């Protein structure tokens, strides 16, 4: 059924935009069901060298409620990480993803766990959407044994091999050639899967990106390069860093699509389209127009290079969670109370995970030397006279 | 001049050849067996400036050359005209190793500039593209940073790429990928990913190639945790190390040398690999331990000839494994001779020799009778002019002088 277009109105009130057919629809339980729903994306897609997909996205109540829950979980997780950092339980670098949740959630909805995702250092939420647990997240952030990298990676090095999440990389732009390598391996093994290599608007100016794109296009690799454009490369606005901030067009011969990254359904549609395209025609660039509420990292207040009005403006008009909330309420898929309960539940989950993570011990000192080398071909490192074993490299 | 050794593996031959004493007095009287073996074999000698000399002067020279190395063929009954193994050049040995591994494991692929249709700038990958196809032998554009990154990304999923830098010096562009992603991913992912990649290429000072094409990258890479570095020097160990590197789960950087590609040697027909972490005993001795690797091995062996004539008995070890050092072999040698000379091609500052000095001093200080001497290349960009280039690297005469000084 065609539904009314949800405008990006400033209204946060709970007054519902009742579509014409709502009087006939029955109240569905909070768990939702799979009956199809078609929603239009907030803005049309802009394309470069390809035909944009349709604005109407197929979804269902269950999916929408899952979106809401997942995004609320991610939001809560990031805010909790913020407090943990200020309490000095998380040290070093901590890059938060709140505001950009729709990209992680929408992408996951369009693909399978066999497709690969690789991203940069703003990876907490992508890790969770790939199946990582909250305990693994918080334990890793606090450097504990229960962390996904046993406490040895930190905020910027989350990985989950069994669901093909390849991290988690600190050096800006270096993950894009890695991502094209993943796509190469997929093509080599004839997997019919794709790789999403995520990077930011700051990394979009790295040369290795264009090198990798060239090779991917030459060899027809199923690589999808996703630019999460939050408009700021740390403190530098995109117009100050890029002569051409139309990142989706930067591929030149490689087709591109510009997507509203705050609309989870638009992201889902674009990723679905991109996967089909990449499997047939080689690489494609997706530009997700998104925004981060926090600064670049915890040591950046985020307000020296942009105004607080801008941040709150985006929060009011384009917040991804609010958008899904309005959608759910307008279709009577759940009551406001039910949604608030979900948020409370999620909050509790996060608090429990933090408490559990705090219990996890720090790594043993011997862990310093494990995983430097992989086992094989005589990697026992003896002392000088072979009598005293200095380290058994596992 | 550097000589070609027809041995089949120094380490294995150690026990058998120890009985052949290398005492200079016994030289003339020792059986000239090796000479008859070499009937029909073209004996090419690579001079230090790269010129190839066929049939060098005199039987005596050949005797000395052959006996300067621990060889199995000396003691074996060499009267049969059909010798075991087959003869080939070093680049062919590398190619053979690579081909055998690609046949053995479908996950092995090769990436580099001009490795496919062109056959490789030093012919190491010749014929492979025709045999295995374009998806397994990949011609990349000139983009070292990204294709090394792609190799690492592919290795994360389980493929076993062999990435070739046309010249090792070009891999400086990929330093970030090699250091941060290749070396560290196994650690930062808590052991989830292994990176079974091999990064190889020719380096070292060549024939007037100029400063930027004569780089020795082993000194820059040696600090990176998580990688292994090996340097091959003979066709035998080139093939063995190539195969071992491909089979290893760790990222391995295999350093070849531009001037050694045309070395000829007889290697076994059967499958063999060389241990990545082991050093090679080239010439056992009593008076002084000379540690070397890659091309300098041949300068050392040439100096050894002179030294033997002068009455010294140097023990020559090709360390092969640049990271980690084989301190077991090196330690045993130091305990025997009590004097160490390191001869290397990289620069003095921050080079392999510098690390080796530190390692030996830390572990074996009590066994040393004299301070360790290290002969390295000069700390200058390699000049183009031939005479200057010769002076940049260590020459046999300097090695002889150093040993004499050390053994006073």
PDB file of N, CA and C in Angstrom, chain A residues 195-249:
ATOM      1  N   UNK A 195      32.100  -7.264  -1.000  1.00  0.00           N
ATOM      2  CA  UNK A 195      32.764  -6.612   0.127  1.00  0.00           C
ATOM      3  C   UNK A 195      32.363  -5.153   0.175  1.00  0.00           C
ATOM      4  N   UNK A 196      32.007  -4.701   1.373  1.00  0.00           N
ATOM      5  CA  UNK A 196      31.736  -3.282   1.579  1.00  0.00           C
ATOM      6  C   UNK A 196      32.942  -2.685   2.286  1.00  0.00           C
ATOM      7  N   UNK A 197      33.646  -1.793   1.609  1.00  0.00           N
ATOM      8  CA  UNK A 197      34.800  -1.141   2.231  1.00  0.00           C
ATOM      9  C   UNK A 197      34.385   0.274   2.609  1.00  0.00           C
ATOM     10  N   UNK A 198      34.279   0.514   3.917  1.00  0.00           N
ATOM     11  CA  UNK A 198      33.803   1.818   4.375  1.00  0.00           C
ATOM     12  C   UNK A 198      34.968   2.745   4.658  1.00  0.00           C
ATOM     13  N   UNK A 199      34.769   4.002   4.343  1.00  0.00           N
ATOM     14  CA  UNK A 199      35.775   5.008   4.663  1.00  0.00           C
ATOM     15  C   UNK A 199      35.051   6.331   4.867  1.00  0.00           C
ATOM     16  N   UNK A 200      35.769   7.336   5.283  1.00  0.00           N
ATOM     17  CA  UNK A 200      35.118   8.608   5.585  1.00  0.00           C
ATOM     18  C   UNK A 200      35.430   9.653   4.530  1.00  0.00           C
ATOM     19  N   UNK A 201      34.842  10.837   4.721  1.00  0.00           N
ATOM     20  CA  UNK A 201      35.105  11.900   3.745  1.00  0.00           C
ATOM     21  C   UNK A 201      36.553  12.357   3.838  1.00  0.00           C
ATOM     22  N   UNK A 202      37.160  12.201   5.003  1.00  0.00           N
ATOM     23  CA  UNK A 202      38.573  12.545   5.128  1.00  0.00           C
ATOM     24  C   UNK A 202      39.445  11.578   4.340  1.00  0.00           C
ATOM     25  N   UNK A 203      39.141  10.305   4.449  1.00  0.00           N
ATOM     26  CA  UNK A 203      39.941   9.293   3.761  1.00  0.00           C
ATOM     27  C   UNK A 203      39.727   9.319   2.264  1.00  0.00           C
ATOM     28  N   UNK A 204      38.648   9.964   1.828  1.00  0.00           N
ATOM     29  CA  UNK A 204      38.343   9.973   0.395  1.00  0.00           C
ATOM     30  C   UNK A 204      39.422  10.660  -0.410  1.00  0.00           C
ATOM     31  N   UNK A 205      40.297  11.405   0.255  1.00  0.00           N
ATOM     32  CA  UNK A 205      41.351  12.078  -0.491  1.00  0.00           C
ATOM     33  C   UNK A 205      42.645  11.305  -0.517  1.00  0.00           C
ATOM     34  N   UNK A 206      42.627  10.081   0.003  1.00  0.00           N
ATOM     35  CA  UNK A 206      43.832   9.257  -0.005  1.00  0.00           C
ATOM     36  C   UNK A 206      44.077   8.679  -1.391  1.00  0.00           C
ATOM     37  N   UNK A 207      45.335   8.696  -1.811  1.00  0.00           N
ATOM     38  CA  UNK A 207      45.668   8.161  -3.130  1.00  0.00           C
ATOM     39  C   UNK A 207      45.414   6.675  -3.245  1.00  0.00           C
ATOM     40  N   UNK A 208      45.684   5.941  -2.155  1.00  0.00           N
ATOM     41  CA  UNK A 208      45.561   4.491  -2.251  1.00  0.00           C
ATOM     42  C   UNK A 208      44.133   4.065  -2.553  1.00  0.00           C
ATOM     43  N   UNK A 209      43.191   4.929  -2.246  1.00  0.00           N
ATOM     44  CA  UNK A 209      41.805   4.634  -2.550  1.00  0.00           C
ATOM     45  C   UNK A 209      41.595   4.559  -4.048  1.00  0.00           C
ATOM     46  N   UNK A 210      42.167   5.528  -4.760  1.00  0.00           N
ATOM     47  CA  UNK A 210      41.993   5.565  -6.202  1.00  0.00           C
ATOM     48  C   UNK A 210      42.786   4.474  -6.868  1.00  0.00           C
ATOM     49  N   UNK A 211      43.945   4.153  -6.270  1.00  0.00           N
ATOM     50  CA  UNK A 211      44.718   3.031  -6.796  1.00  0.00           C
ATOM     51  C   UNK A 211      43.901   1.761  -6.694  1.00  0.00           C
ATOM     52  N   UNK A 212      43.316   1.558  -5.518  1.00  0.00           N
ATOM     53  CA  UNK A 212      42.542   0.333  -5.305  1.00  0.00           C
ATOM     54  C   UNK A 212      41.309   0.315  -6.199  1.00  0.00           C
ATOM     55  N   UNK A 213      40.714   1.457  -6.385  1.00  0.00           N
ATOM     56  CA  UNK A 213      39.529   1.535  -7.240  1.00  0.00           C
ATOM     57  C   UNK A 213      39.886   1.190  -8.676  1.00  0.00           C
ATOM     58  N   UNK A 214      41.013   1.685  -9.116  1.00  0.00           N
ATOM     59  CA  UNK A 214      41.470   1.398 -10.470  1.00  0.00           C
ATOM     60  C   UNK A 214      41.646  -0.106 -10.666  1.00  0.00           C
ATOM     61  N   UNK A 215      42.343  -0.724  -9.714  1.00  0.00           N
ATOM     62  CA  UNK A 215      42.579  -2.161  -9.822  1.00  0.00           C
ATOM     63  C   UNK A 215      41.257  -2.927  -9.751  1.00  0.00           C
ATOM     64  N   UNK A 216      40.356  -2.496  -8.859  1.00  0.00           N
ATOM     65  CA  UNK A 216      39.071  -3.199  -8.736  1.00  0.00           C
ATOM     66  C   UNK A 216      38.275  -3.107 -10.022  1.00  0.00           C
ATOM     67  N   UNK A 217      38.332  -1.932 -10.643  1.00  0.00           N
ATOM     68  CA  UNK A 217      37.565  -1.775 -11.879  1.00  0.00           C
ATOM     69  C   UNK A 217      38.208  -2.590 -13.006  1.00  0.00           C
ATOM     70  N   UNK A 218      39.536  -2.624 -13.029  1.00  0.00           N
ATOM     71  CA  UNK A 218      40.248  -3.388 -14.047  1.00  0.00           C
ATOM     72  C   UNK A 218      39.935  -4.871 -13.950  1.00  0.00           C
ATOM     73  N   UNK A 219      39.933  -5.373 -12.727  1.00  0.00           N
ATOM     74  CA  UNK A 219      39.761  -6.810 -12.538  1.00  0.00           C
ATOM     75  C   UNK A 219      38.314  -7.191 -12.241  1.00  0.00           C
ATOM     76  N   UNK A 220      37.387  -6.220 -12.320  1.00  0.00           N
ATOM     77  CA  UNK A 220      35.963  -6.510 -12.088  1.00  0.00           C
ATOM     78  C   UNK A 220      35.709  -7.123 -10.729  1.00  0.00           C
ATOM     79  N   UNK A 221      36.211  -6.515  -9.706  1.00  0.00           N
ATOM     80  CA  UNK A 221      36.053  -7.100  -8.375  1.00  0.00           C
ATOM     81  C   UNK A 221      34.732  -6.668  -7.748  1.00  0.00           C
ATOM     82  N   UNK A 222      34.106  -7.553  -6.982  1.00  0.00           N
ATOM     83  CA  UNK A 222      32.831  -7.192  -6.332  1.00  0.00           C
ATOM     84  C   UNK A 222      33.053  -6.320  -5.103  1.00  0.00           C
ATOM     85  N   UNK A 223      33.626  -5.145  -5.325  1.00  0.00           N
ATOM     86  CA  UNK A 223      33.953  -4.259  -4.209  1.00  0.00           C
ATOM     87  C   UNK A 223      33.002  -3.078  -4.204  1.00  0.00           C
ATOM     88  N   UNK A 224      32.443  -2.783  -3.057  1.00  0.00           N
ATOM     89  CA  UNK A 224      31.561  -1.620  -2.929  1.00  0.00           C
ATOM     90  C   UNK A 224      32.234  -0.662  -1.964  1.00  0.00           C
ATOM     91  N   UNK A 225      32.602   0.496  -2.465  1.00  0.00           N
ATOM     92  CA  UNK A 225      33.282   1.464  -1.615  1.00  0.00           C
ATOM     93  C   UNK A 225      32.223   2.404  -1.045  1.00  0.00           C
ATOM     94  N   UNK A 226      32.126   2.464   0.259  1.00  0.00           N
ATOM     95  CA  UNK A 226      31.080   3.256   0.891  1.00  0.00           C
ATOM     96  C   UNK A 226      31.717   4.422   1.621  1.00  0.00           C
ATOM     97  N   UNK A 227      31.426   5.638   1.165  1.00  0.00           N
ATOM     98  CA  UNK A 227      31.968   6.816   1.820  1.00  0.00           C
ATOM     99  C   UNK A 227      30.956   7.298   2.839  1.00  0.00           C
ATOM    100  N   UNK A 228      31.295   7.164   4.121  1.00  0.00           N
ATOM    101  CA  UNK A 228      30.397   7.666   5.162  1.00  0.00           C
ATOM    102  C   UNK A 228      30.721   9.145   5.341  1.00  0.00           C
ATOM    103  N   UNK A 229      30.003   9.968   4.609  1.00  0.00           N
ATOM    104  CA  UNK A 229      30.324  11.379   4.591  1.00  0.00           C
ATOM    105  C   UNK A 229      29.631  12.091   5.740  1.00  0.00           C
ATOM    106  N   UNK A 230      30.361  12.276   6.847  1.00  0.00           N
ATOM    107  CA  UNK A 230      29.765  13.056   7.936  1.00  0.00           C
ATOM    108  C   UNK A 230      30.224  14.505   7.895  1.00  0.00           C
ATOM    109  N   UNK A 231      30.763  14.885   6.758  1.00  0.00           N
ATOM    110  CA  UNK A 231      31.079  16.268   6.408  1.00  0.00           C
ATOM    111  C   UNK A 231      32.260  16.874   7.124  1.00  0.00           C
ATOM    112  N   UNK A 232      32.885  16.136   8.038  1.00  0.00           N
ATOM    113  CA  UNK A 232      34.041  16.681   8.731  1.00  0.00           C
ATOM    114  C   UNK A 232      35.115  15.617   8.833  1.00  0.00           C
ATOM    115  N   UNK A 233      36.332  15.970   8.398  1.00  0.00           N
ATOM    116  CA  UNK A 233      37.470  15.083   8.602  1.00  0.00           C
ATOM    117  C   UNK A 233      38.171  15.586   9.834  1.00  0.00           C
ATOM    118  N   UNK A 234      37.817  15.048  10.992  1.00  0.00           N
ATOM    119  CA  UNK A 234      38.183  15.608  12.291  1.00  0.00           C
ATOM    120  C   UNK A 234      37.763  17.059  12.336  1.00  0.00           C
ATOM    121  N   UNK A 235      38.665  18.008  12.236  1.00  0.00           N
ATOM    122  CA  UNK A 235      38.236  19.393  12.365  1.00  0.00           C
ATOM    123  C   UNK A 235      38.072  20.118  11.048  1.00  0.00           C
ATOM    124  N   UNK A 236      38.313  19.393   9.958  1.00  0.00           N
ATOM    125  CA  UNK A 236      38.295  20.068   8.659  1.00  0.00           C
ATOM    126  C   UNK A 236      37.020  19.738   7.906  1.00  0.00           C
ATOM    127  N   UNK A 237      36.274  20.775   7.575  1.00  0.00           N
ATOM    128  CA  UNK A 237      35.020  20.558   6.849  1.00  0.00           C
ATOM    129  C   UNK A 237      35.317  20.058   5.451  1.00  0.00           C
ATOM    130  N   UNK A 238      34.361  19.390   4.849  1.00  0.00           N
ATOM    131  CA  UNK A 238      34.636  18.741   3.567  1.00  0.00           C
ATOM    132  C   UNK A 238      34.973  19.747   2.480  1.00  0.00           C
ATOM    133  N   UNK A 239      34.366  20.923   2.522  1.00  0.00           N
ATOM    134  CA  UNK A 239      34.648  21.895   1.463  1.00  0.00           C
ATOM    135  C   UNK A 239      36.065  22.455   1.586  1.00  0.00           C
ATOM    136  N   UNK A 240      36.697  22.271   2.766  1.00  0.00           N
ATOM    137  CA  UNK A 240      38.070  22.746   2.934  1.00  0.00           C
ATOM    138  C   UNK A 240      39.089  21.667   2.591  1.00  0.00           C
ATOM    139  N   UNK A 241      38.629  20.439   2.470  1.00  0.00           N
ATOM    140  CA  UNK A 241      39.569  19.343   2.219  1.00  0.00           C
ATOM    141  C   UNK A 241      39.489  18.807   0.801  1.00  0.00           C
ATOM    142  N   UNK A 242      38.329  18.936   0.206  1.00  0.00           N
ATOM    143  CA  UNK A 242      38.137  18.339  -1.111  1.00  0.00           C
ATOM    144  C   UNK A 242      37.702  19.387  -2.107  1.00  0.00           C
ATOM    145  N   UNK A 243      38.389  19.395  -3.236  1.00  0.00           N
ATOM    146  CA  UNK A 243      37.979  20.319  -4.282  1.00  0.00           C
ATOM    147  C   UNK A 243      36.611  19.923  -4.823  1.00  0.00           C
ATOM    148  N   UNK A 244      36.407  18.603  -4.899  1.00  0.00           N
ATOM    149  CA  UNK A 244      35.109  18.126  -5.356  1.00  0.00           C
ATOM    150  C   UNK A 244      34.475  17.268  -4.271  1.00  0.00           C
ATOM    151  N   UNK A 245      33.611  17.836  -3.413  1.00  0.00           N
ATOM    152  CA  UNK A 245      33.035  17.035  -2.336  1.00  0.00           C
ATOM    153  C   UNK A 245      31.919  16.103  -2.800  1.00  0.00           C
ATOM    154  N   UNK A 246      31.769  15.952  -4.097  1.00  0.00           N
ATOM    155  CA  UNK A 246      30.761  14.993  -4.567  1.00  0.00           C
ATOM    156  C   UNK A 246      31.444  13.638  -4.623  1.00  0.00           C
ATOM    157  N   UNK A 247      31.561  12.992  -3.466  1.00  0.00           N
ATOM    158  CA  UNK A 247      32.385  11.798  -3.374  1.00  0.00           C
ATOM    159  C   UNK A 247      31.870  10.649  -4.216  1.00  0.00           C
ATOM    160  N   UNK A 248      30.575  10.638  -4.467  1.00  0.00           N
ATOM    161  CA  UNK A 248      30.052   9.534  -5.264  1.00  0.00           C
ATOM    162  C   UNK A 248      30.447   9.655  -6.726  1.00  0.00           C
ATOM    163  N   UNK A 249      30.868  10.886  -7.111  1.00  0.00           N
ATOM    164  CA  UNK A 249      31.258  11.083  -8.512  1.00  0.00           C
ATOM    165  C   UNK A 249      32.760  10.872  -8.704  1.00  0.00           C
TER     166      UNK A 249
END
